[in-house]
XYZ file of C-alpha atoms in Angstrom:
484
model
C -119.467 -4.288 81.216
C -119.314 -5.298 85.035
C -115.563 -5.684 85.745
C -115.727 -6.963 89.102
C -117.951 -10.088 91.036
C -116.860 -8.829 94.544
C -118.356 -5.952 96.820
C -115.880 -3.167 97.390
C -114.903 -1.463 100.257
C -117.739 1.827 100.884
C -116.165 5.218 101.799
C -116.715 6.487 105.528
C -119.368 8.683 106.550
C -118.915 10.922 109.575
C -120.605 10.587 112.804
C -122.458 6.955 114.202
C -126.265 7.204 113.111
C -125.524 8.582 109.429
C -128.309 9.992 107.543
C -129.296 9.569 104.358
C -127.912 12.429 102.926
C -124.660 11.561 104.766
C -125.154 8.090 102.888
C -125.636 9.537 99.600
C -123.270 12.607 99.400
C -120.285 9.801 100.790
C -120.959 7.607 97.688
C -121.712 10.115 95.120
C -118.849 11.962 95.504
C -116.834 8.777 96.093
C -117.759 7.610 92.170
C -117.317 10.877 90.860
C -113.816 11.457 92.427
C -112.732 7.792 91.283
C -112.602 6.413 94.480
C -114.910 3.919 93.296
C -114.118 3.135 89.525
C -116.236 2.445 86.821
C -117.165 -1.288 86.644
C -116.445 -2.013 90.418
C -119.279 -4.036 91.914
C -120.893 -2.574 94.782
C -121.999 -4.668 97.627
C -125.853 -5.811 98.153
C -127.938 -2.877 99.701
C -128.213 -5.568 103.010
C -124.355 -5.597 103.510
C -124.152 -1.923 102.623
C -126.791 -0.971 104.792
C -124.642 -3.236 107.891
C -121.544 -1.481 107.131
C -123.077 1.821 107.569
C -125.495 0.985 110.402
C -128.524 2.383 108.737
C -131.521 0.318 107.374
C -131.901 -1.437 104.041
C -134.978 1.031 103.022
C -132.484 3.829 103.507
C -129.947 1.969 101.402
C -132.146 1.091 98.474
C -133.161 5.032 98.499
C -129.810 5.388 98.027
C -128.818 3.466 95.218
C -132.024 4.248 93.442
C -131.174 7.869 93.117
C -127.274 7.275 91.966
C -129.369 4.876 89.516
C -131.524 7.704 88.285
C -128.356 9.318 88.138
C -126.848 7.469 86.053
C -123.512 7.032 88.733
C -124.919 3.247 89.229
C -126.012 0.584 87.178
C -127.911 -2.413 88.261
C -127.860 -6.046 86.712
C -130.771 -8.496 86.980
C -129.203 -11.531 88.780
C -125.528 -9.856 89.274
C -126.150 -6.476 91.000
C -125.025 -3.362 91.429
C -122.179 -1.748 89.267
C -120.717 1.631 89.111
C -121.902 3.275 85.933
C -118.987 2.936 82.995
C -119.932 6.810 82.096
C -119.112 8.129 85.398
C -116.349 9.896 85.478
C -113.514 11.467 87.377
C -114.082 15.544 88.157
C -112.405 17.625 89.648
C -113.774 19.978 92.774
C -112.179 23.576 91.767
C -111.899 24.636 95.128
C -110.033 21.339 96.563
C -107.344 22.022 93.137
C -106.966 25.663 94.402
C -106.671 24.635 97.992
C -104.103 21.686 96.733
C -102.100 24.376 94.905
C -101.763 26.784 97.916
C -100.681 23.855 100.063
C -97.417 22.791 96.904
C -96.563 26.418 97.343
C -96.025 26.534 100.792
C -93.930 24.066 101.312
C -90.533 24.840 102.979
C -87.801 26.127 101.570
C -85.269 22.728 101.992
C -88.522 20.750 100.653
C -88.315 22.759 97.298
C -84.615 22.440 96.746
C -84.822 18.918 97.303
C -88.102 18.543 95.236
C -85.997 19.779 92.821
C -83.301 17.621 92.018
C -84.360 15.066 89.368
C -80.607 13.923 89.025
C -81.800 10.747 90.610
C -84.833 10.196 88.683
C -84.671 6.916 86.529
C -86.106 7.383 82.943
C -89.144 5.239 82.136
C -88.186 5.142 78.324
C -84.829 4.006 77.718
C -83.441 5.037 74.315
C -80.007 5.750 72.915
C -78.389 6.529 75.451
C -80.127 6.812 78.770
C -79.888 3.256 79.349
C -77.595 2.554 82.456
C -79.162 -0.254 84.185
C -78.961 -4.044 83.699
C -79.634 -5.649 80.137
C -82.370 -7.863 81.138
C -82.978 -9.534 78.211
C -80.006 -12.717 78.913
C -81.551 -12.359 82.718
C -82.735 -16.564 83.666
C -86.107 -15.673 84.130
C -87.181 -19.393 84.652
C -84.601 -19.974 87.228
C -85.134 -16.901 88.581
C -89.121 -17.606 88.656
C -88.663 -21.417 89.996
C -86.328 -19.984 93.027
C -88.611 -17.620 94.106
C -91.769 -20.261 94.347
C -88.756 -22.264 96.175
C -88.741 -19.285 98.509
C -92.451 -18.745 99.502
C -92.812 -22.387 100.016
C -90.031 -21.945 102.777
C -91.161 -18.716 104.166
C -91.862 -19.294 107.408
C -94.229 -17.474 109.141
C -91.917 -15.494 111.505
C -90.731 -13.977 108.374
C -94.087 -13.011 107.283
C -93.993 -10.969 110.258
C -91.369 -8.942 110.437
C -87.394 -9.543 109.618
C -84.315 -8.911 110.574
C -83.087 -5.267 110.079
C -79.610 -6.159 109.451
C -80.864 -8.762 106.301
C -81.667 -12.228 106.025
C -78.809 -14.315 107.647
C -78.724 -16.476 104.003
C -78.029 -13.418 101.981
C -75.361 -12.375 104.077
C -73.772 -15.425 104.262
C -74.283 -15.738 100.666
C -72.951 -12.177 100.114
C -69.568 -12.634 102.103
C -68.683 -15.911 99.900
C -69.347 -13.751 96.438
C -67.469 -10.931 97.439
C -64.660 -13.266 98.683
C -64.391 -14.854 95.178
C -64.846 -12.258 92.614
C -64.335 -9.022 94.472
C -61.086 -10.021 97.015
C -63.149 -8.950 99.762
C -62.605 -10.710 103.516
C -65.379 -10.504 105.639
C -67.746 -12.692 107.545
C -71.577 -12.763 107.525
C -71.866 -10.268 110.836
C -70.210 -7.608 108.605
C -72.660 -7.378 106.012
C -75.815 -5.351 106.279
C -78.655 -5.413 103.345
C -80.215 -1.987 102.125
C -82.533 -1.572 99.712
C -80.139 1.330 97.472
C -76.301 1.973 97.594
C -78.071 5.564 98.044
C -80.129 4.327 101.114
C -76.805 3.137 102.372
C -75.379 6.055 101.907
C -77.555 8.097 103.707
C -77.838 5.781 106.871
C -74.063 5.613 107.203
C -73.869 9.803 107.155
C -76.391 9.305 109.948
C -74.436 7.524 111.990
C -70.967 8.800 111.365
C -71.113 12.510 111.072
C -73.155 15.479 112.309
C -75.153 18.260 110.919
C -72.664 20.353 109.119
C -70.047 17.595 109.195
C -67.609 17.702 106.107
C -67.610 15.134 103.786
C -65.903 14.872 100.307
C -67.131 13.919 97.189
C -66.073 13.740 93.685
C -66.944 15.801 91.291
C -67.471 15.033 88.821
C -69.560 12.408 90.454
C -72.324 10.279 91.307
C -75.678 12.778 91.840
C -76.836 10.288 94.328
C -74.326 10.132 96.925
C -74.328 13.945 96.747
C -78.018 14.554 97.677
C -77.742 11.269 100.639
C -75.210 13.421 101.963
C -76.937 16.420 101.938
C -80.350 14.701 103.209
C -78.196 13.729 105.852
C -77.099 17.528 106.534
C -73.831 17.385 105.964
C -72.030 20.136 104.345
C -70.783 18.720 101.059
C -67.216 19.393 99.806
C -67.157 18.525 96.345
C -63.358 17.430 95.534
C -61.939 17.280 91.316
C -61.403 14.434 89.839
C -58.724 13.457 87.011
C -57.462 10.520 85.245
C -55.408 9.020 88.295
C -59.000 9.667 90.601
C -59.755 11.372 92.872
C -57.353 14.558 93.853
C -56.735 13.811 97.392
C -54.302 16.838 98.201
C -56.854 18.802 96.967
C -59.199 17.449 99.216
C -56.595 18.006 102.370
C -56.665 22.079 101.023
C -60.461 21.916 101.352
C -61.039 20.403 104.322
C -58.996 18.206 105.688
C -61.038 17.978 108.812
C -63.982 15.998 106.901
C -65.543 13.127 108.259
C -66.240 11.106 105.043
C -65.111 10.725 101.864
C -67.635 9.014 99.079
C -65.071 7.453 96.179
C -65.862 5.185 93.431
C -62.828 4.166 93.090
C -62.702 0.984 90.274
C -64.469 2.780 88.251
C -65.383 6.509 88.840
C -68.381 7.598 88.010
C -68.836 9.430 85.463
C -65.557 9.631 83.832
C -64.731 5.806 84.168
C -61.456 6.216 85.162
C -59.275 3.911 88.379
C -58.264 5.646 91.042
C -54.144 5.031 90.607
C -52.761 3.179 93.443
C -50.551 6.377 94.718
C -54.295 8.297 94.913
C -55.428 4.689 97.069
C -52.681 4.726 99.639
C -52.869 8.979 99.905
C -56.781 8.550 100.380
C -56.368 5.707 103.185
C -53.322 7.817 105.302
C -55.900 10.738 105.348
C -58.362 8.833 106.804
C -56.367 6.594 109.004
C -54.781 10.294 110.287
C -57.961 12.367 111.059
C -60.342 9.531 112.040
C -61.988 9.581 108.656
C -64.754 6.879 106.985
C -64.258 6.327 103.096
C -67.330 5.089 101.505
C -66.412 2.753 98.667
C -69.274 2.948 96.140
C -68.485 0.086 93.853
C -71.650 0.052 91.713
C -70.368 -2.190 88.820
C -67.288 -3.909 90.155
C -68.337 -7.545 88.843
C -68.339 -5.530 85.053
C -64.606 -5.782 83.761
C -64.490 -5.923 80.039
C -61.788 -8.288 78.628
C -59.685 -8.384 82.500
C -60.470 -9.059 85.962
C -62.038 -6.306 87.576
C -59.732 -3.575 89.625
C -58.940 -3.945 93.388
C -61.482 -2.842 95.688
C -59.944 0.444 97.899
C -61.537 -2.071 100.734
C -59.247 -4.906 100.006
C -56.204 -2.753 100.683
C -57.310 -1.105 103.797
C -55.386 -2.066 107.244
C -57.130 -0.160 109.286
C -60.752 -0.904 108.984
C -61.469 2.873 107.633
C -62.952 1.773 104.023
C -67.160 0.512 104.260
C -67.788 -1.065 100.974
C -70.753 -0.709 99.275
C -72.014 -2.744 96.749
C -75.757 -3.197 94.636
C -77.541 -6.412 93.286
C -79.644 -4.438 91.250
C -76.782 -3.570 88.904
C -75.916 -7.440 88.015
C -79.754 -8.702 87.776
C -82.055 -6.237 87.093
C -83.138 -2.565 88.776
C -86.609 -3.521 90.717
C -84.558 -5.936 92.267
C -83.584 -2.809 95.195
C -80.920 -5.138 96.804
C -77.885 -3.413 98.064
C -75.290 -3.980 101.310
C -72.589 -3.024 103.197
C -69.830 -4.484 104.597
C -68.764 -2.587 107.242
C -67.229 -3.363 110.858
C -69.402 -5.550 113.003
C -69.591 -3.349 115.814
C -71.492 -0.911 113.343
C -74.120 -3.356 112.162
C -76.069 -3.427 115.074
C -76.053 0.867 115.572
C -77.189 0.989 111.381
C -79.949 -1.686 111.852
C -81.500 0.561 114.759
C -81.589 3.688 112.908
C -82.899 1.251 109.443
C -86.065 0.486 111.706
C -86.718 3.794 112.313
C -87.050 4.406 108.646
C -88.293 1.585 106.429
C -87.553 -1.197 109.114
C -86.030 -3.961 106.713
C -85.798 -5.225 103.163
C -88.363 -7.634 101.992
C -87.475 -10.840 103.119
C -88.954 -13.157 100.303
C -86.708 -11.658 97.672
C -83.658 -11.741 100.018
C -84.148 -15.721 100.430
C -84.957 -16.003 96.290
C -81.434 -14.094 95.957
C -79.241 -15.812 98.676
C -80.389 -19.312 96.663
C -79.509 -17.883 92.999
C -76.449 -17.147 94.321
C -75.516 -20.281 95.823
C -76.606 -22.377 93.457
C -74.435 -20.992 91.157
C -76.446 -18.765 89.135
C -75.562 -15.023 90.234
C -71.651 -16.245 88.991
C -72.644 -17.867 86.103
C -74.779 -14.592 84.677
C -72.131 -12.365 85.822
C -69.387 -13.868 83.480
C -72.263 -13.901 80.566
C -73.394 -10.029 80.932
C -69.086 -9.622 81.666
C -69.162 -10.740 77.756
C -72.238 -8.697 76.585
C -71.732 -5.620 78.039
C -68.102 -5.817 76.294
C -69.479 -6.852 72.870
C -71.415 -3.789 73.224
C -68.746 -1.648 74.350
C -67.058 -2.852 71.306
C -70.035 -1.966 69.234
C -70.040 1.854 70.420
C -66.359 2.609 70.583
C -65.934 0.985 67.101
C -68.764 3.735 65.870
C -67.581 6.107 67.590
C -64.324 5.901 65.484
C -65.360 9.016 62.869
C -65.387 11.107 65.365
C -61.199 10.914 66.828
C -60.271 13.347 63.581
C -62.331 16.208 65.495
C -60.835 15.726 68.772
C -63.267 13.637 70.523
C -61.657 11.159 73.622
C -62.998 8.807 75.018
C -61.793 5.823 77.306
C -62.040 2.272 75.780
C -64.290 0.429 77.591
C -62.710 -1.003 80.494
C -65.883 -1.764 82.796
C -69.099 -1.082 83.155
C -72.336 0.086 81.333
C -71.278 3.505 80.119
C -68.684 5.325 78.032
C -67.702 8.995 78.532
C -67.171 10.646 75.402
C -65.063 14.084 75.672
C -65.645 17.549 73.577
C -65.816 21.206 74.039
C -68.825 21.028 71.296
C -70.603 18.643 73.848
C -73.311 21.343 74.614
C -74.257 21.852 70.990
C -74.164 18.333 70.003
C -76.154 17.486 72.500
C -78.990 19.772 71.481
C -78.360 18.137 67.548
C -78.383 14.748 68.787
C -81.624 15.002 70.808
C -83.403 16.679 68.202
C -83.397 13.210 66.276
C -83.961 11.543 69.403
C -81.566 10.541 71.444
C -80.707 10.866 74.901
C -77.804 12.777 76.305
C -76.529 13.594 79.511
C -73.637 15.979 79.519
C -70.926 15.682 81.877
C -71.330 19.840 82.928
C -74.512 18.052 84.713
C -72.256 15.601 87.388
C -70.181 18.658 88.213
C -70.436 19.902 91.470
C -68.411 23.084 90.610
C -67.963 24.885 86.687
C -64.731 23.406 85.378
C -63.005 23.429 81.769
C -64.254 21.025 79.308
C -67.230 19.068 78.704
C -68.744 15.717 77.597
C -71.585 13.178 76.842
C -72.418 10.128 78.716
C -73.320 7.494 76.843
C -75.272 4.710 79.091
C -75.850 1.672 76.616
C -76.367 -1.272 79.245
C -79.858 -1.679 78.479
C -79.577 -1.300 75.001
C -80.141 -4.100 72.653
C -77.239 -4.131 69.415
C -79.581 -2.499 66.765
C -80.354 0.431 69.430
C -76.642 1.003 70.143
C -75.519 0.788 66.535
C -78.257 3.057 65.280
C -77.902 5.649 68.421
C -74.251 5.767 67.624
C -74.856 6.503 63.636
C -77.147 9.120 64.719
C -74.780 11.019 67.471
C -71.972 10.486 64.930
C -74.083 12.342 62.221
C -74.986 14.536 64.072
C -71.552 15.532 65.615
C -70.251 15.777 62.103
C -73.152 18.286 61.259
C -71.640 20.265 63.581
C -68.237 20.771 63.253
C -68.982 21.326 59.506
């Protein structure tokens, strides 16, 4: 049946006095590539025949032969449809051509290609599942704020919008991190991105060079690692422990780096706070050689049972430490709202180089977020998913017990939507586990460098209860399989 009451849009034909062949070969191969889909309704042979510039006889030759073809269909009193039973195909020699094109890309475009560590999973089973539990998420506050915000759009903003953010949000932003995150700053220090990633890579732009040291941790967060290297800098990965990240070790490396990318409250993966001996070593080095730490704190509003650790940025003296922070973690992952806080005089230099990328967050969800959060509602959700994602913490680390009589460590769940569970058997039980479904990312995959000792990540945030007590059975049963 017809699917559509309005004309679409015909395909172009080459030259200005088109002939009918031109005509025909333009719309045949238009429906059988898909261009124009089955049910679409095809404008009256008059308007066609205007777009195109030819006459209506020519145009009703036209569609009569797709008729006959059985690529149109027309409707007594409705018009003319594309057939239902035409169909996609494929032109052999464009595939080839297409293929020969993939495999010349450069070299830098494969290796980058490549790299699927960033890739978020579409399916979200035990336990792949590190984003936002959206299923306590206000959606009816959330829904009446945003109509609230395209009422008061104004037109300006419809246009285009500040490249530094929406001056609510900021404003918004700097009174939030003030309150739960210890965090000083005014509205001119805050800068909206779309991805703690996209931040990333902007501020390797604008602080370092190509080749440029900078220091991550490894294990560590895939993402900052391939911002930094999109950003050409030469990537020095530095080990992490319990106490964080190994700073002297990082001085033995290179000393002379430029950056240093820390997640300090919580590292990433092994969930561990940096110690406050690791804090003050990290801040002399970069206070000493002119150094930027980048202060990735991806799930700082998640404490479980306590108040969330110290920012490094709350400590800093010397204005060395750019905080970055994500809104997509708290509400939910489409949301692709993150900032900066960084000093003023480097707001201005990052919005220029934004705008010659994607030019500016969009500025209707900006305005729907700056009102959740001053109405209250960002705060009061925060405290709620504070109690759910500890509840479910609880839930895996109590199922997890079985497993401490074959050496298996983990850290209770202090913070956040993931557990690291420790083993040299990782590897093996990984292959078990996913056999019966599950989803397992070992820590050998964050590492930067081969090191001693291996692990599972176990992301449960956006797992409902039943999920995370069956997954856990399951990896439980299955670890014990092995070690029999």
């Amino acid at each position: 049946m017809p699917r559509s009451s309005r004309g679409v849009l015909l395909p172009p034909v080459a030259g200005n006095r088109p002939r009918r062949a031109d005509v025909y070969l333009a719309l045949r191969d238009a429906v059988l590539q898909g261009t124009l889909a089955a049910g679409e309704h095809m404008p009256s042979s008059r308007k066609a025949a205007t777009d195109y510039g030819v006459s209506r006889g020519l145009m009703e030759e036209v569609y009569s032969q797709l008729v006959e073809e059985g690529l149109l269909e027309r409707v007594i009193g409705r018009g003319t449809f594309i057939a239902q039973r035409a169909t996609k195909r494929t032109d052999p020699a464009r595939h080839e051509e297409a293929v020969q094109h993939v495999s010349s890309v450069s070299t830098r475009g494969r290796k980058l290609a490549g790299n699927l560590a960033c890739r978020i999973m579409r399916e979200f089973k035990p336990f792949n599942a590190g984003v936002a539990d959206t299923t306590a998420f206000p959606w009816q506050i959330w829904q009446r704020i945003q109509a609230r915000a395209v009422r008061d759009l104004r037109r300006a903003d419809m246009n285009f919008t500040d490249a530094r953010g929406v001056p609510a949000l900021r404003r918004s932003l700097a009174h939030h991190l003030a309150q739960l995150r210890g965090i000083r700053c005014v509205p001119d220090q805050v800068i909206i991105f779309n991805s703690i990633q996209q931040a990333t890579y902007l501020l390797a732009l604008l602080l370092t060079n190509p080749g440029d040291a900078a220091w991550v941790e490894d294990p560590g967060y895939p993402g900052a690692r391939a911002a930094l290297e999109l950003a050409e800098t030469t990537v020095v990965p530095v080990p992490v422990d319990q106490h964080g990240l190994q700073v002297e070790e990082g001085l033995r490396r290179a000393s002379h780096a430029r950056l240093a990318c820390v997640t300090p409250s919580h590292q990433f993966p092994s969930g561990f706070t940096m110690s406050m001996q690791r804090r003050i070593a990290l801040l002399e080095w970069a206070q000493k050689h002119d150094a930027w730490i980048l202060e990735d704190d991806y799930d700082g509003e998640f404490g479980h049972a306590r108040q969330p650790a110290t920012p490094l940025h709350a400590l800093d003296r010397h204005a060395r430490v750019l905080y970055l922070g994500t809104l997509s973690k708290s509400m939910f992952v489409s949301l692709r709202l993150a900032f900066a806080v960084v000093p003023e005089a480097m707001v201005e230099q990052l919005a220029n180089i934004r705008t010659q990328l994607d030019a500016f967050s969009a500025p209707l969800i900006q305005l729907a977020m700056s009102r959740f959060m001053d109405e209250g509602h960002f705060s009061t959700h925060v405290r709620h998913m504070r109690n759910v994602y500890a509840e479910k913490a609880a839930i895996l680390t109590e199922g997890l017990r079985p497993l401490a009589d074959h050496g298996w460590t983990w850290e209770e769940g202090t913070a956040g939507v993931q557990i690291l569970l420790r083993h040299p058997d990782a590897h093996e039980v990984q292959r078990t586990a996913e056999a019966s479904g599950l989803a397992l990312h070992l820590l050998s995959s964050y590492r930067h460098e081969p090191a001693d000792g291996d692990g599972l990540l176990l992301r449960f945030g956006g797992l409902g209860m039943p999920a995370i007590r069956a997954g856990v059975e399951q990896l439980v049963a299955a670890a014990l399989a092995v070690h029999r």
